[in-house]
PDB file of C-alpha atoms in Angstrom:
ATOM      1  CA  UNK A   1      84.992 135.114  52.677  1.00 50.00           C
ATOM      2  CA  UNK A   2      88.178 133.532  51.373  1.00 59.00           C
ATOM      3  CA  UNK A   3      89.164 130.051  50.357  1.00 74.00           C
ATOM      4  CA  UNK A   4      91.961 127.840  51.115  1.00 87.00           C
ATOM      5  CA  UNK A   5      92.151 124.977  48.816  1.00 90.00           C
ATOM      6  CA  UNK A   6      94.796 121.766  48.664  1.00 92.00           C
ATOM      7  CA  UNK A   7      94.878 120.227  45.026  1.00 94.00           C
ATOM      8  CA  UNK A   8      96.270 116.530  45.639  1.00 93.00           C
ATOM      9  CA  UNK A   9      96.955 113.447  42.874  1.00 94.00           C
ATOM     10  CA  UNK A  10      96.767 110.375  45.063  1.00 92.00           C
ATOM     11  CA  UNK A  11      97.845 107.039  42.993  1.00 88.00           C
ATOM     12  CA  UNK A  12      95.375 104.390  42.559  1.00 85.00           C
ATOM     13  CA  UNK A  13      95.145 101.498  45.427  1.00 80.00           C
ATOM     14  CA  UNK A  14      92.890  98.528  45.766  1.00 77.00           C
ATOM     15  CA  UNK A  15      90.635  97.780  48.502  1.00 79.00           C
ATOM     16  CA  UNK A  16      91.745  94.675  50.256  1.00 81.00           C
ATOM     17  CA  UNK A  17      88.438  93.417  50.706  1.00 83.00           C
ATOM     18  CA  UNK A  18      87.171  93.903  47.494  1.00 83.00           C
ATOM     19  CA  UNK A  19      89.694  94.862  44.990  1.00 74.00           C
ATOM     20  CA  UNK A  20      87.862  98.155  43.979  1.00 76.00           C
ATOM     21  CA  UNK A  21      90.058 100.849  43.041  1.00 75.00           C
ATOM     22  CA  UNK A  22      90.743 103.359  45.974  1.00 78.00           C
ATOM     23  CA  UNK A  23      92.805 106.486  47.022  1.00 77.00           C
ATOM     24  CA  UNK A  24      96.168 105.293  47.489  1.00 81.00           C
ATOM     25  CA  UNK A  25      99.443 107.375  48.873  1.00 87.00           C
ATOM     26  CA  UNK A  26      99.687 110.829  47.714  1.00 90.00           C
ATOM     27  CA  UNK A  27     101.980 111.872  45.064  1.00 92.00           C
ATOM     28  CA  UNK A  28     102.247 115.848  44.648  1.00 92.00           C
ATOM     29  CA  UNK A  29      99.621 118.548  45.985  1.00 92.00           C
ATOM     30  CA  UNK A  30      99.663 122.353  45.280  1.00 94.00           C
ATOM     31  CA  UNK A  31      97.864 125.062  47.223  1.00 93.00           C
ATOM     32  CA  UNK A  32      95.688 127.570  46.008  1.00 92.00           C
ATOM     33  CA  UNK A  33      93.474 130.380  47.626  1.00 89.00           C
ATOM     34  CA  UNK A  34      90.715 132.988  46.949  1.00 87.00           C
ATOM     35  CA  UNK A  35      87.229 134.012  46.530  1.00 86.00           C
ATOM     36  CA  UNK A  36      87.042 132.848  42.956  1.00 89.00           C
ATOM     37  CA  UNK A  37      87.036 129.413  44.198  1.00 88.00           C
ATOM     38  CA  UNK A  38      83.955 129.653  45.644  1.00 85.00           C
ATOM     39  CA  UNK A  39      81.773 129.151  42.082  1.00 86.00           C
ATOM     40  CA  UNK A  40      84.266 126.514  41.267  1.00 89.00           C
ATOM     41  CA  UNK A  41      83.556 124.425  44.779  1.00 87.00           C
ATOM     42  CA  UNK A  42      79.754 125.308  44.963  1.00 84.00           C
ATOM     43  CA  UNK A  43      79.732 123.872  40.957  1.00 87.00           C
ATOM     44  CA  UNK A  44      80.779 120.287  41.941  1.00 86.00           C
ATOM     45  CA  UNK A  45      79.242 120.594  45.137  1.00 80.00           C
ATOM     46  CA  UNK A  46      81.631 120.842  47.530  1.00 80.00           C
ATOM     47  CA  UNK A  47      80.951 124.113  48.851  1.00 76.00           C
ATOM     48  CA  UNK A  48      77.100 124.061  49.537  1.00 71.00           C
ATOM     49  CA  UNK A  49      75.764 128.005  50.808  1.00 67.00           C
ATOM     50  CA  UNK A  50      74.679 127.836  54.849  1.00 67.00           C
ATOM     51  CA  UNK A  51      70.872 127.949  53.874  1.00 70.00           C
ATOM     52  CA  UNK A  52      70.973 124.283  51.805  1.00 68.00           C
ATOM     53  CA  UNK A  53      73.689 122.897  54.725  1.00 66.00           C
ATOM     54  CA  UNK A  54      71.127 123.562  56.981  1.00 70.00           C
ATOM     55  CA  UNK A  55      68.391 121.452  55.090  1.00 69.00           C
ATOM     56  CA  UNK A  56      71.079 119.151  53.824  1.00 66.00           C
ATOM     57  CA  UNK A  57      73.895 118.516  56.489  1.00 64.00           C
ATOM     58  CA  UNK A  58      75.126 115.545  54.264  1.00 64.00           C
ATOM     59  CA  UNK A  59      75.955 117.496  52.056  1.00 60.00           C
ATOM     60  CA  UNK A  60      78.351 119.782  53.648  1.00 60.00           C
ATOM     61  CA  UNK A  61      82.135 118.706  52.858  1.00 64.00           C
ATOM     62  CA  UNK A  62      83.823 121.600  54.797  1.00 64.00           C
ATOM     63  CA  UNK A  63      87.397 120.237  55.859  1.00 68.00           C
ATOM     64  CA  UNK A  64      86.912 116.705  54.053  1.00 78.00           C
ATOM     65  CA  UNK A  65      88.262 115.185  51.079  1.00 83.00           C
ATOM     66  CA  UNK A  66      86.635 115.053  48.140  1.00 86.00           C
ATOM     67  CA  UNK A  67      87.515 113.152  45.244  1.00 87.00           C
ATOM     68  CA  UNK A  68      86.654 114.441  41.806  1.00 90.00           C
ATOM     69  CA  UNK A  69      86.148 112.874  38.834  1.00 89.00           C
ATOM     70  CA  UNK A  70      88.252 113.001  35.768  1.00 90.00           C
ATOM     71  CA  UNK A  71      85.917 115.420  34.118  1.00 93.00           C
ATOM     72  CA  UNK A  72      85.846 117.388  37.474  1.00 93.00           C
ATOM     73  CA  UNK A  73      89.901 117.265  37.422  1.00 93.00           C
ATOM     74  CA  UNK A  74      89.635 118.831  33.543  1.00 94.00           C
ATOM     75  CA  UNK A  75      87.256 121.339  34.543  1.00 94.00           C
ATOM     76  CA  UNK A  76      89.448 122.499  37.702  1.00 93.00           C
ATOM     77  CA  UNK A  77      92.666 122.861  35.257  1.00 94.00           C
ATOM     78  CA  UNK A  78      90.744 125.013  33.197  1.00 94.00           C
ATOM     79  CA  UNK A  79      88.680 126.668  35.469  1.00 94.00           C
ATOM     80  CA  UNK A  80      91.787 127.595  37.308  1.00 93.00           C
ATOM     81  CA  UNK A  81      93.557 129.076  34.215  1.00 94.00           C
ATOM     82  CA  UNK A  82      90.505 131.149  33.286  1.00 94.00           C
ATOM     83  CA  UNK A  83      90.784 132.748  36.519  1.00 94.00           C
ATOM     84  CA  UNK A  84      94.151 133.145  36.775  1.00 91.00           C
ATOM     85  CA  UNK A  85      93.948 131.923  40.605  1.00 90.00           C
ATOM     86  CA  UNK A  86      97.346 131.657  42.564  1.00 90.00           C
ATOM     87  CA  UNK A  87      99.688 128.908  40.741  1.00 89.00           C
ATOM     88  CA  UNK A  88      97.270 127.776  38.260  1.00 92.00           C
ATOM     89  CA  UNK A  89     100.347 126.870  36.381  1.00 93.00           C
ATOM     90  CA  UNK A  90     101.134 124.000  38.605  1.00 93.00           C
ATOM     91  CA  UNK A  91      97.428 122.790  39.608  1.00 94.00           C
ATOM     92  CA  UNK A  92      97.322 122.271  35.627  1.00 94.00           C
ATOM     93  CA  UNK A  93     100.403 120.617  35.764  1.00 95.00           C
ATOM     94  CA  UNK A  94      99.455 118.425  38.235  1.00 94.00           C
ATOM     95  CA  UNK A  95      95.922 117.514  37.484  1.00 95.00           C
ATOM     96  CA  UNK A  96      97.306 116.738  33.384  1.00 94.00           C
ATOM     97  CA  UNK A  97      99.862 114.423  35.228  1.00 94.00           C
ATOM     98  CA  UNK A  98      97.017 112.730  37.456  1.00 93.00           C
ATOM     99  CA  UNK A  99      95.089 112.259  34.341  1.00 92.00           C
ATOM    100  CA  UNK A 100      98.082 110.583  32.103  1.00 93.00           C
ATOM    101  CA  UNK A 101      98.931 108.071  34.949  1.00 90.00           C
ATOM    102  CA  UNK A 102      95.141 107.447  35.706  1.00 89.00           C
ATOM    103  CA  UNK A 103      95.660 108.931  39.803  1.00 90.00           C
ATOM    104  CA  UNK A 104      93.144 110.621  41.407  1.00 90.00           C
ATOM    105  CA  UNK A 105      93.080 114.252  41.644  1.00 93.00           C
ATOM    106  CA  UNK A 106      91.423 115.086  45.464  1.00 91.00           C
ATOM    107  CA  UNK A 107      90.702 118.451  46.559  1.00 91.00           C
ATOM    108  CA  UNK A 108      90.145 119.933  50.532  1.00 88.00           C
ATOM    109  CA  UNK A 109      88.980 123.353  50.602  1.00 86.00           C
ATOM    110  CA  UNK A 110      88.720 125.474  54.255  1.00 80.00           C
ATOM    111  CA  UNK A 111      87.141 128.411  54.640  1.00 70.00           C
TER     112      UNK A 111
END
């Protein structure tokens, strides 16, 4: 099983109904790829193994967005170093440029 997986910094808009901050236009992205991703995405909970999705369809985020925290964001740049995954250079690069401006980093995995 392989991954596909879009790394995206979206800057920060404001809901027009109630001025919470939201995922505004996107900025940069980077792609990535590869089995290692898999304990990385099942870790936050983004990838969730057939036999839970089928007890827990809500919790299945195959194809969507999912926004991480800054924490999350951290642990991807590192994560992605430590396994030496296609351009970790430039998801690190990205995510420590999300973090400085206070964007969002979103990821979108398909497998």
């Amino acid at each position: 099983m392989g991954f596909d997986i879009t790394i995206s910094r979206y800057d920060v808009g404001k809901c027009q109904h109630c001025g919470k901050p939201i995922k505004g236009t996107m900025k940069d992205y980077e792609y990535s790829g590869g089995r290692v991703w898999k304990e990385y995405l099942e870790k936050i909970g983004y990838y969730v193994p057939y036999e839970i999705r089928e007890k827990e369809p809500e919790r299945d985020f195959y194809g969507k967005d999912m926004t991480l925290t800054s924490e999350q964001a951290k642990d991807l740049a590192i994560f992605a170093r430590e396994h030496d995954v296609f351009d970790w250079v430039s998801i690190k690069r990205l995510v420590n440029c999300a973090i400085e401006n206070g964007d969002f980093v979103v990821i979108n995995a398909d497998w």
